[in-house]
Amino acid sequence: MNIFTEESRIIITCNKRLAPYLEQEVEELGYSTERTFQTGVELKGTAADCIRLNLNLRCASQVHYSIKTFRARHPEELYRVLITIPWEKILDSNGYISVTSNVDQFTVNNDMFVNVKVKDAIADRFRREVGIRPDSGPDLTGAVIHLFWKDDHAEVFIDTSGETLAKHGYRKIPGKAPMLEALTSATIMATKWDRQSPFINPMCGSGTVAIEAVLIATNRRPGLYRSNYAFMHVKNYDASLYEKEKRMLEEQIKDIPDLLIEATDISEDAVNISKVNAGVAGVERFIRFSKCDFALTAVPEGKSGVIYFNPEYGERLGEVQSLEETYSRIGDFLKQKCKGYTGYIFTGNLNLAKKIGLRASRRVEFYNAKLDCRLLEYELYAGSKEKDRK
């Protein structure tokens, strides 16, 4: 069994509400999606396709290659099917494996029990067929097996990613309450930014929004910042396939000499952290960082572009009350200094958003962790349409 040449079902997972942007990415890579659901997309392909998907996708979490679909009503039946799979043809007996699972099955109240059952089946198969078994543990640094089990439907996958793809690898210092990189990418993809005009990011925090904007504009893919994937630790892996895809990542980078990304924050620590992260990503030359109150952020006049805010949401009453003034000032800044631009505010507090004093032309739904969030769009007309404000 050679998963790098045999086609199977591929499930690419993502966080909730990112699936439309993940589907767009997958199709831009030339693949046809067969199904899009709340937390991912489905297509057909080989593990060689999985290499390309892992290196290129910004909005994904994991890329799963299906090994077998079957019925299982209880853990012992699960074990009996799993031990029949020729694991010795897929995994290296001298390697390291870990198991993850997504289980919703009435006979199971502990996912860890199921993970152990999967490991036992693989280990017993190896002992029977080759006399030795791979090491195993929780670290996602080697080969990874993933089990999906809902009711009596089970499916076992090779997780070709390992560590989540949602973290893009350049953010060495996360800063305070940062947005996940995959979420950030999706929100930028949801804007009307043409990837050439100015992109202004006041209150930049650890710099994730500004950095992701540059990565998208210059076509720098997440695979540039990572060197270990789970697909590297299964049998028949050909490093030349990976090296070819890695070279393509380098070759497809676009040079946009006039690209202007403005990022400001009132915190000197935040600005310094942003500079470090941008340096790791290799995009510091595209971003002009400044320490200042957001209202003093320079916005080029006579141009159009995007203004992107990701202010705090406030979790306690006192915080919310103090943030009311901040949101009101953001609205004043957009009205007074950003005419001709399109404004975006990503927030998990729609009551605070009312303090902005502008009518949103569009509200795009996202989740930030478990928080129900919106990306609010504001058309900041230079002429009479400013009357559209609340």
CSV table of C-alpha atoms in Angstrom, one decimal:
chain,number,residue,atom,x,y,z
A,1,MET,CA,0.0,0.0,0.0
A,2,ASN,CA,1.6,3.3,-1.1
A,3,ILE,CA,-0.5,6.2,0.1
A,4,PHE,CA,1.7,8.6,-2.1
A,5,THR,CA,0.4,7.1,-5.3
A,6,GLU,CA,-3.0,5.6,-4.3
A,7,GLU,CA,-6.0,8.0,-4.4
A,8,SER,CA,-8.3,8.2,-1.4
A,9,ARG,CA,-10.6,10.6,0.4
A,10,ILE,CA,-8.8,13.7,1.8
A,11,ILE,CA,-10.5,15.6,4.6
A,12,ILE,CA,-9.0,19.1,5.3
A,13,THR,CA,-10.2,20.4,8.6
A,14,CYS,CA,-10.3,24.0,9.8
A,15,ASN,CA,-11.8,26.1,12.6
A,16,LYS,CA,-15.6,26.9,12.5
A,17,ARG,CA,-16.6,29.5,9.8
A,18,LEU,CA,-13.3,29.2,8.0
A,19,ALA,CA,-14.5,26.6,5.5
A,20,PRO,CA,-15.5,29.0,2.7
A,21,TYR,CA,-12.0,30.5,2.7
A,22,LEU,CA,-10.4,27.1,2.9
A,23,GLU,CA,-12.4,25.9,-0.1
A,24,GLN,CA,-11.3,29.0,-2.0
A,25,GLU,CA,-7.7,28.2,-1.3
A,26,VAL,CA,-8.0,24.6,-2.2
A,27,GLU,CA,-9.6,25.4,-5.6
A,28,GLU,CA,-7.0,28.1,-6.3
A,29,LEU,CA,-4.4,25.3,-6.0
A,30,GLY,CA,-6.3,23.5,-8.8
A,31,TYR,CA,-8.2,20.9,-6.8
A,32,SER,CA,-11.9,20.2,-7.0
A,33,THR,CA,-13.7,20.0,-3.7
A,34,GLU,CA,-16.4,17.4,-3.4
A,35,ARG,CA,-17.9,18.7,-0.2
A,36,THR,CA,-17.7,21.7,2.1
A,37,PHE,CA,-18.9,21.4,5.6
A,38,GLN,CA,-18.8,23.5,8.8
A,39,THR,CA,-15.3,22.6,9.8
A,40,GLY,CA,-13.6,21.6,6.5
A,41,VAL,CA,-13.6,20.4,2.9
A,42,GLU,CA,-13.4,17.0,1.2
A,43,LEU,CA,-11.6,16.1,-2.0
A,44,LYS,CA,-9.9,13.1,-3.7
A,45,GLY,CA,-6.2,12.7,-3.9
A,46,THR,CA,-3.0,11.0,-2.9
A,47,ALA,CA,-0.6,11.7,0.0
A,48,ALA,CA,1.6,13.4,-2.6
A,49,ASP,CA,-1.3,15.9,-3.0
A,50,CYS,CA,-1.3,16.2,0.8
A,51,ILE,CA,2.3,17.5,0.7
A,52,ARG,CA,1.2,20.4,-1.5
A,53,LEU,CA,-1.8,21.1,0.5
A,54,ASN,CA,0.1,21.1,3.8
A,55,LEU,CA,2.7,23.6,2.5
A,56,ASN,CA,0.3,26.0,0.8
A,57,LEU,CA,-2.9,26.3,2.9
A,58,ARG,CA,-3.3,29.3,5.2
A,59,CYS,CA,-6.8,28.5,6.7
A,60,ALA,CA,-6.4,24.8,7.4
A,61,SER,CA,-5.8,22.9,10.6
A,62,GLN,CA,-5.1,19.3,9.5
A,63,VAL,CA,-4.9,17.4,6.2
A,64,HIS,CA,-6.3,13.8,6.7
A,65,TYR,CA,-5.8,11.0,4.2
A,66,SER,CA,-8.4,8.2,4.6
A,67,ILE,CA,-7.2,4.7,5.1
A,68,LYS,CA,-10.4,2.8,5.8
A,69,THR,CA,-14.1,3.4,6.5
A,70,PHE,CA,-16.0,0.8,8.5
A,71,ARG,CA,-18.8,0.1,11.0
A,72,ALA,CA,-18.0,-0.3,14.7
A,73,ARG,CA,-20.5,-0.5,17.5
A,74,HIS,CA,-18.1,-0.8,20.4
A,75,PRO,CA,-14.3,-0.6,21.1
A,76,GLU,CA,-13.6,-4.3,20.7
A,77,GLU,CA,-15.2,-4.2,17.2
A,78,LEU,CA,-13.1,-1.2,16.4
A,79,TYR,CA,-10.0,-3.1,17.5
A,80,ARG,CA,-10.9,-6.1,15.4
A,81,VAL,CA,-11.1,-4.0,12.2
A,82,LEU,CA,-8.0,-1.9,12.9
A,83,ILE,CA,-5.8,-5.0,13.4
A,84,THR,CA,-6.6,-6.1,9.9
A,85,ILE,CA,-5.2,-3.0,8.3
A,86,PRO,CA,-1.6,-3.6,6.9
A,87,TRP,CA,0.0,-1.0,9.1
A,88,GLU,CA,3.5,-2.5,8.5
A,89,LYS,CA,3.1,-1.3,4.8
A,90,ILE,CA,2.2,2.3,5.9
A,91,LEU,CA,4.3,2.9,9.1
A,92,ASP,CA,8.0,2.3,9.9
A,93,SER,CA,8.5,-0.3,12.6
A,94,ASN,CA,11.4,1.8,13.9
A,95,GLY,CA,9.5,5.1,13.9
A,96,TYR,CA,7.3,7.0,16.3
A,97,ILE,CA,3.5,7.2,16.1
A,98,SER,CA,0.8,9.2,18.0
A,99,VAL,CA,-2.9,8.9,17.8
A,100,THR,CA,-5.6,11.6,17.8
A,101,SER,CA,-9.4,11.1,17.7
A,102,ASN,CA,-12.7,12.7,17.3
A,103,VAL,CA,-15.2,10.5,19.1
A,104,ASP,CA,-19.0,10.8,19.6
A,105,GLN,CA,-20.0,7.3,20.5
A,106,PHE,CA,-22.4,6.2,23.3
A,107,THR,CA,-20.2,3.3,24.5
A,108,VAL,CA,-17.2,5.7,25.1
A,109,ASN,CA,-16.8,8.4,27.7
A,110,ASN,CA,-13.1,8.8,27.4
A,111,ASP,CA,-11.3,9.6,24.1
A,112,MET,CA,-8.0,8.6,25.6
A,113,PHE,CA,-9.3,5.0,26.0
A,114,VAL,CA,-10.1,5.0,22.3
A,115,ASN,CA,-6.6,6.3,21.4
A,116,VAL,CA,-5.0,3.5,23.4
A,117,LYS,CA,-7.3,1.0,21.7
A,118,VAL,CA,-6.0,2.2,18.3
A,119,LYS,CA,-2.4,2.1,19.5
A,120,ASP,CA,-2.9,-1.5,20.7
A,121,ALA,CA,-4.3,-2.6,17.4
A,122,ILE,CA,-1.4,-1.1,15.5
A,123,ALA,CA,1.2,-2.5,18.0
A,124,ASP,CA,-0.3,-6.0,18.0
A,125,ARG,CA,-0.4,-6.0,14.2
A,126,PHE,CA,3.3,-5.1,14.0
A,127,ARG,CA,4.2,-7.7,16.6
A,128,ARG,CA,2.4,-10.4,14.6
A,129,GLU,CA,3.7,-9.4,11.2
A,130,VAL,CA,7.3,-8.1,11.8
A,131,GLY,CA,8.1,-9.0,15.4
A,132,ILE,CA,8.7,-5.4,16.6
A,133,ARG,CA,6.5,-2.3,17.0
A,134,PRO,CA,7.0,1.5,16.6
A,135,ASP,CA,7.4,3.7,19.7
A,136,SER,CA,4.3,5.8,20.5
A,137,GLY,CA,3.4,8.8,22.6
A,138,PRO,CA,1.5,12.1,22.6
A,139,ASP,CA,4.0,14.2,20.7
A,140,LEU,CA,2.9,15.0,17.1
A,141,THR,CA,6.4,14.9,15.8
A,142,GLY,CA,6.3,11.6,13.9
A,143,ALA,CA,3.6,9.7,12.1
A,144,VAL,CA,0.0,10.5,13.3
A,145,ILE,CA,-3.1,8.3,13.0
A,146,HIS,CA,-6.4,10.0,13.4
A,147,LEU,CA,-9.7,8.2,14.2
A,148,PHE,CA,-13.1,9.7,13.5
A,149,TRP,CA,-15.9,7.7,15.2
A,150,LYS,CA,-19.5,8.8,15.4
A,151,ASP,CA,-22.3,6.4,16.4
A,152,ASP,CA,-21.4,3.2,14.5
A,153,HIS,CA,-19.5,5.0,11.6
A,154,ALA,CA,-15.7,4.9,11.9
A,155,GLU,CA,-13.0,6.2,9.7
A,156,VAL,CA,-9.2,6.0,10.2
A,157,PHE,CA,-6.8,8.5,8.6
A,158,ILE,CA,-3.2,9.3,8.3
A,159,ASP,CA,-3.0,12.8,9.6
A,160,THR,CA,-0.4,14.1,7.2
A,161,SER,CA,0.1,17.4,9.1
A,162,GLY,CA,0.9,16.5,12.7
A,163,GLU,CA,1.1,19.8,14.5
A,164,THR,CA,-1.7,22.1,13.4
A,165,LEU,CA,-1.4,24.1,10.3
A,166,ALA,CA,-3.4,26.9,11.8
A,167,LYS,CA,-0.2,28.3,13.4
A,168,HIS,CA,2.1,29.5,10.6
A,169,GLY,CA,5.4,29.1,12.4
A,170,TYR,CA,6.8,32.7,12.4
A,171,ARG,CA,5.2,34.0,15.5
A,172,LYS,CA,7.9,33.3,18.1
A,173,ILE,CA,6.5,35.9,20.6
A,174,PRO,CA,2.6,35.7,20.7
A,175,GLY,CA,1.9,38.9,22.7
A,176,LYS,CA,-1.4,39.5,24.4
A,177,ALA,CA,-4.5,37.6,23.2
A,178,PRO,CA,-3.3,37.1,19.6
A,179,MET,CA,-5.6,36.0,16.8
A,180,LEU,CA,-4.7,32.6,15.4
A,181,GLU,CA,-2.9,32.9,12.1
A,182,ALA,CA,-5.4,30.9,10.2
A,183,LEU,CA,-8.3,33.0,11.4
A,184,THR,CA,-6.3,36.2,10.6
A,185,SER,CA,-5.7,35.0,7.1
A,186,ALA,CA,-9.4,34.2,6.6
A,187,THR,CA,-10.5,37.6,7.8
A,188,ILE,CA,-8.1,39.4,5.5
A,189,MET,CA,-9.4,37.2,2.6
A,190,ALA,CA,-12.9,38.3,3.6
A,191,THR,CA,-12.0,42.0,3.0
A,192,LYS,CA,-12.1,43.9,-0.2
A,193,TRP,CA,-8.3,44.5,-0.1
A,194,ASP,CA,-6.7,44.3,-3.6
A,195,ARG,CA,-3.4,43.2,-2.1
A,196,GLN,CA,-1.6,46.3,-3.5
A,197,SER,CA,-3.2,49.4,-2.0
A,198,PRO,CA,-2.3,50.6,1.5
A,199,PHE,CA,-3.2,48.3,4.4
A,200,ILE,CA,-3.4,50.2,7.7
A,201,ASN,CA,-3.4,48.2,11.0
A,202,PRO,CA,-3.7,50.4,14.1
A,203,MET,CA,-3.6,48.7,17.5
A,204,CYS,CA,-1.4,46.0,15.8
A,205,GLY,CA,-0.6,44.0,19.0
A,206,SER,CA,1.9,41.3,18.1
A,207,GLY,CA,1.7,42.1,14.4
A,208,THR,CA,-0.2,39.1,13.2
A,209,VAL,CA,-2.6,41.0,11.0
A,210,ALA,CA,0.0,43.2,9.4
A,211,ILE,CA,2.3,40.2,8.8
A,212,GLU,CA,-0.4,38.0,7.4
A,213,ALA,CA,-1.4,40.9,5.0
A,214,VAL,CA,2.2,40.9,3.6
A,215,LEU,CA,2.3,37.1,3.3
A,216,ILE,CA,-1.0,37.1,1.4
A,217,ALA,CA,0.0,40.0,-0.9
A,218,THR,CA,3.5,38.6,-1.7
A,219,ASN,CA,2.2,35.0,-2.0
A,220,ARG,CA,4.4,33.7,0.8
A,221,ARG,CA,3.0,30.4,2.0
A,222,PRO,CA,3.1,28.9,5.5
A,223,GLY,CA,5.3,26.0,4.3
A,224,LEU,CA,8.2,28.5,4.1
A,225,TYR,CA,8.3,28.6,7.9
A,226,ARG,CA,8.1,24.9,8.8
A,227,SER,CA,10.3,21.9,8.3
A,228,ASN,CA,8.6,19.0,9.9
A,229,TYR,CA,5.3,17.4,8.9
A,230,ALA,CA,3.7,14.0,9.8
A,231,PHE,CA,3.8,12.9,6.1
A,232,MET,CA,7.6,12.8,6.4
A,233,HIS,CA,7.3,9.9,8.8
A,234,VAL,CA,5.4,7.3,6.8
A,235,LYS,CA,6.6,4.6,4.4
A,236,ASN,CA,7.3,5.5,0.8
A,237,TYR,CA,7.8,9.2,1.6
A,238,ASP,CA,10.0,10.6,-1.1
A,239,ALA,CA,11.8,13.7,0.1
A,240,SER,CA,12.3,14.9,-3.5
A,241,LEU,CA,8.5,15.5,-3.7
A,242,TYR,CA,8.7,17.8,-0.6
A,243,GLU,CA,11.8,19.6,-1.9
A,244,LYS,CA,10.1,20.2,-5.2
A,245,GLU,CA,7.1,21.8,-3.5
A,246,LYS,CA,9.3,23.8,-1.2
A,247,ARG,CA,11.2,25.2,-4.2
A,248,MET,CA,7.9,26.2,-5.8
A,249,LEU,CA,7.0,28.2,-2.7
A,250,GLU,CA,10.2,30.2,-3.1
A,251,GLU,CA,9.7,30.7,-6.8
A,252,GLN,CA,6.1,32.0,-6.5
A,253,ILE,CA,6.9,34.8,-4.1
A,254,LYS,CA,5.8,38.1,-5.6
A,255,ASP,CA,7.9,41.3,-5.2
A,256,ILE,CA,5.6,44.3,-4.6
A,257,PRO,CA,8.1,47.2,-4.0
A,258,ASP,CA,5.4,49.8,-3.4
A,259,LEU,CA,3.4,47.7,-0.9
A,260,LEU,CA,2.6,49.9,2.1
A,261,ILE,CA,1.6,48.2,5.4
A,262,GLU,CA,1.3,50.5,8.3
A,263,ALA,CA,1.2,49.0,11.8
A,264,THR,CA,1.0,51.0,15.0
A,265,ASP,CA,0.5,50.4,18.7
A,266,ILE,CA,0.6,52.5,21.8
A,267,SER,CA,2.7,49.8,23.5
A,268,GLU,CA,6.4,49.9,22.8
A,269,ASP,CA,6.6,46.2,23.8
A,270,ALA,CA,3.9,45.3,21.3
A,271,VAL,CA,5.8,47.2,18.5
A,272,ASN,CA,9.0,45.4,19.5
A,273,ILE,CA,7.3,42.0,19.5
A,274,SER,CA,5.8,42.8,16.1
A,275,LYS,CA,9.2,43.7,14.7
A,276,VAL,CA,10.6,40.4,15.9
A,277,ASN,CA,7.8,38.3,14.4
A,278,ALA,CA,8.0,40.2,11.1
A,279,GLY,CA,11.7,39.6,11.0
A,280,VAL,CA,11.2,35.9,11.5
A,281,ALA,CA,8.7,35.9,8.7
A,282,GLY,CA,11.2,37.9,6.5
A,283,VAL,CA,8.7,40.7,5.8
A,284,GLU,CA,9.9,43.5,8.0
A,285,ARG,CA,10.9,45.6,5.1
A,286,PHE,CA,7.2,45.8,3.9
A,287,ILE,CA,5.8,47.0,7.3
A,288,ARG,CA,6.3,50.5,8.8
A,289,PHE,CA,5.9,50.1,12.5
A,290,SER,CA,5.3,53.0,14.8
A,291,LYS,CA,4.6,53.6,18.5
A,292,CYS,CA,1.6,55.9,18.9
A,293,ASP,CA,-2.0,56.1,19.9
A,294,PHE,CA,-4.1,54.6,17.1
A,295,ALA,CA,-5.7,58.0,16.4
A,296,LEU,CA,-2.2,59.3,15.3
A,297,THR,CA,-1.7,56.5,12.8
A,298,ALA,CA,-0.7,57.9,9.4
A,299,VAL,CA,-3.2,57.3,6.6
A,300,PRO,CA,-2.1,58.2,3.1
A,301,GLU,CA,-4.4,60.8,1.7
A,302,GLY,CA,-5.9,60.7,-1.8
A,303,LYS,CA,-5.7,56.9,-1.9
A,304,SER,CA,-8.0,54.0,-1.2
A,305,GLY,CA,-7.1,50.9,0.8
A,306,VAL,CA,-8.0,49.1,4.0
A,307,ILE,CA,-8.1,50.1,7.6
A,308,TYR,CA,-8.2,47.0,9.9
A,309,PHE,CA,-8.8,47.2,13.7
A,310,ASN,CA,-8.8,44.2,16.1
A,311,PRO,CA,-9.6,46.0,19.4
A,312,GLU,CA,-10.1,44.2,22.7
A,313,TYR,CA,-13.6,42.9,23.3
A,314,GLY,CA,-13.8,43.3,27.1
A,315,GLU,CA,-14.6,40.3,29.3
A,316,ARG,CA,-15.6,42.1,32.5
A,317,LEU,CA,-18.0,45.0,33.1
A,318,GLY,CA,-15.2,47.5,34.0
A,319,GLU,CA,-13.3,46.6,30.9
A,320,VAL,CA,-16.4,47.0,28.7
A,321,GLN,CA,-17.1,50.4,30.1
A,322,SER,CA,-13.6,51.7,29.5
A,323,LEU,CA,-13.6,50.2,26.0
A,324,GLU,CA,-16.8,52.2,25.1
A,325,GLU,CA,-14.7,55.3,24.7
A,326,THR,CA,-12.1,53.4,22.7
A,327,TYR,CA,-14.7,52.1,20.2
A,328,SER,CA,-16.2,55.6,19.9
A,329,ARG,CA,-12.7,57.1,19.2
A,330,ILE,CA,-12.2,54.4,16.5
A,331,GLY,CA,-15.4,55.5,14.9
A,332,ASP,CA,-14.2,59.2,15.0
A,333,PHE,CA,-10.8,58.1,13.5
A,334,LEU,CA,-12.5,56.3,10.6
A,335,LYS,CA,-14.9,59.2,9.9
A,336,GLN,CA,-12.2,61.9,10.1
A,337,LYS,CA,-9.0,60.4,8.7
A,338,CYS,CA,-10.0,57.5,6.5
A,339,LYS,CA,-12.2,58.9,3.8
A,340,GLY,CA,-12.0,56.9,0.6
A,341,TYR,CA,-10.9,53.7,2.5
A,342,THR,CA,-12.8,50.6,3.6
A,343,GLY,CA,-12.7,50.1,7.3
A,344,TYR,CA,-12.8,46.8,9.1
A,345,ILE,CA,-13.3,46.0,12.8
A,346,PHE,CA,-13.0,42.5,14.0
A,347,THR,CA,-14.7,42.2,17.4
A,348,GLY,CA,-16.4,39.7,19.7
A,349,ASN,CA,-18.6,42.4,21.3
A,350,LEU,CA,-21.3,43.7,19.1
A,351,ASN,CA,-22.6,46.0,21.8
A,352,LEU,CA,-19.3,47.8,21.9
A,353,ALA,CA,-19.4,48.0,18.1
A,354,LYS,CA,-22.5,50.1,18.3
A,355,LYS,CA,-20.3,52.9,19.8
A,356,ILE,CA,-18.5,53.2,16.5
A,357,GLY,CA,-21.3,55.3,15.1
A,358,LEU,CA,-21.2,54.0,11.6
A,359,ARG,CA,-23.5,51.6,9.8
A,360,ALA,CA,-21.7,48.4,8.8
A,361,SER,CA,-22.2,47.6,5.1
A,362,ARG,CA,-21.4,44.0,5.8
A,363,ARG,CA,-21.1,41.7,8.8
A,364,VAL,CA,-19.0,38.5,8.3
A,365,GLU,CA,-19.3,35.8,10.9
A,366,PHE,CA,-16.3,34.2,12.5
A,367,TYR,CA,-15.3,32.5,15.7
A,368,ASN,CA,-12.2,33.4,17.7
A,369,ALA,CA,-11.8,30.3,19.9
A,370,LYS,CA,-15.3,29.9,21.2
A,371,LEU,CA,-16.2,33.5,20.9
A,372,ASP,CA,-18.9,34.5,18.4
A,373,CYS,CA,-17.2,37.3,16.4
A,374,ARG,CA,-17.9,39.6,13.5
A,375,LEU,CA,-15.8,41.3,10.9
A,376,LEU,CA,-17.6,44.6,10.4
A,377,GLU,CA,-17.1,46.4,7.1
A,378,TYR,CA,-17.5,50.2,6.7
A,379,GLU,CA,-17.5,52.0,3.4
A,380,LEU,CA,-15.8,55.4,4.3
A,381,TYR,CA,-17.1,57.5,1.5
A,382,ALA,CA,-15.3,60.8,0.8
A,383,GLY,CA,-18.5,62.4,-0.4
A,384,SER,CA,-22.2,62.7,0.6
A,385,LYS,CA,-22.7,59.0,1.4
A,386,GLU,CA,-21.2,59.7,4.8
A,387,LYS,CA,-24.8,60.4,5.7
A,388,ASP,CA,-25.1,56.6,6.0
A,389,ARG,CA,-23.6,56.8,9.5
A,390,LYS,CA,-25.9,56.0,12.4
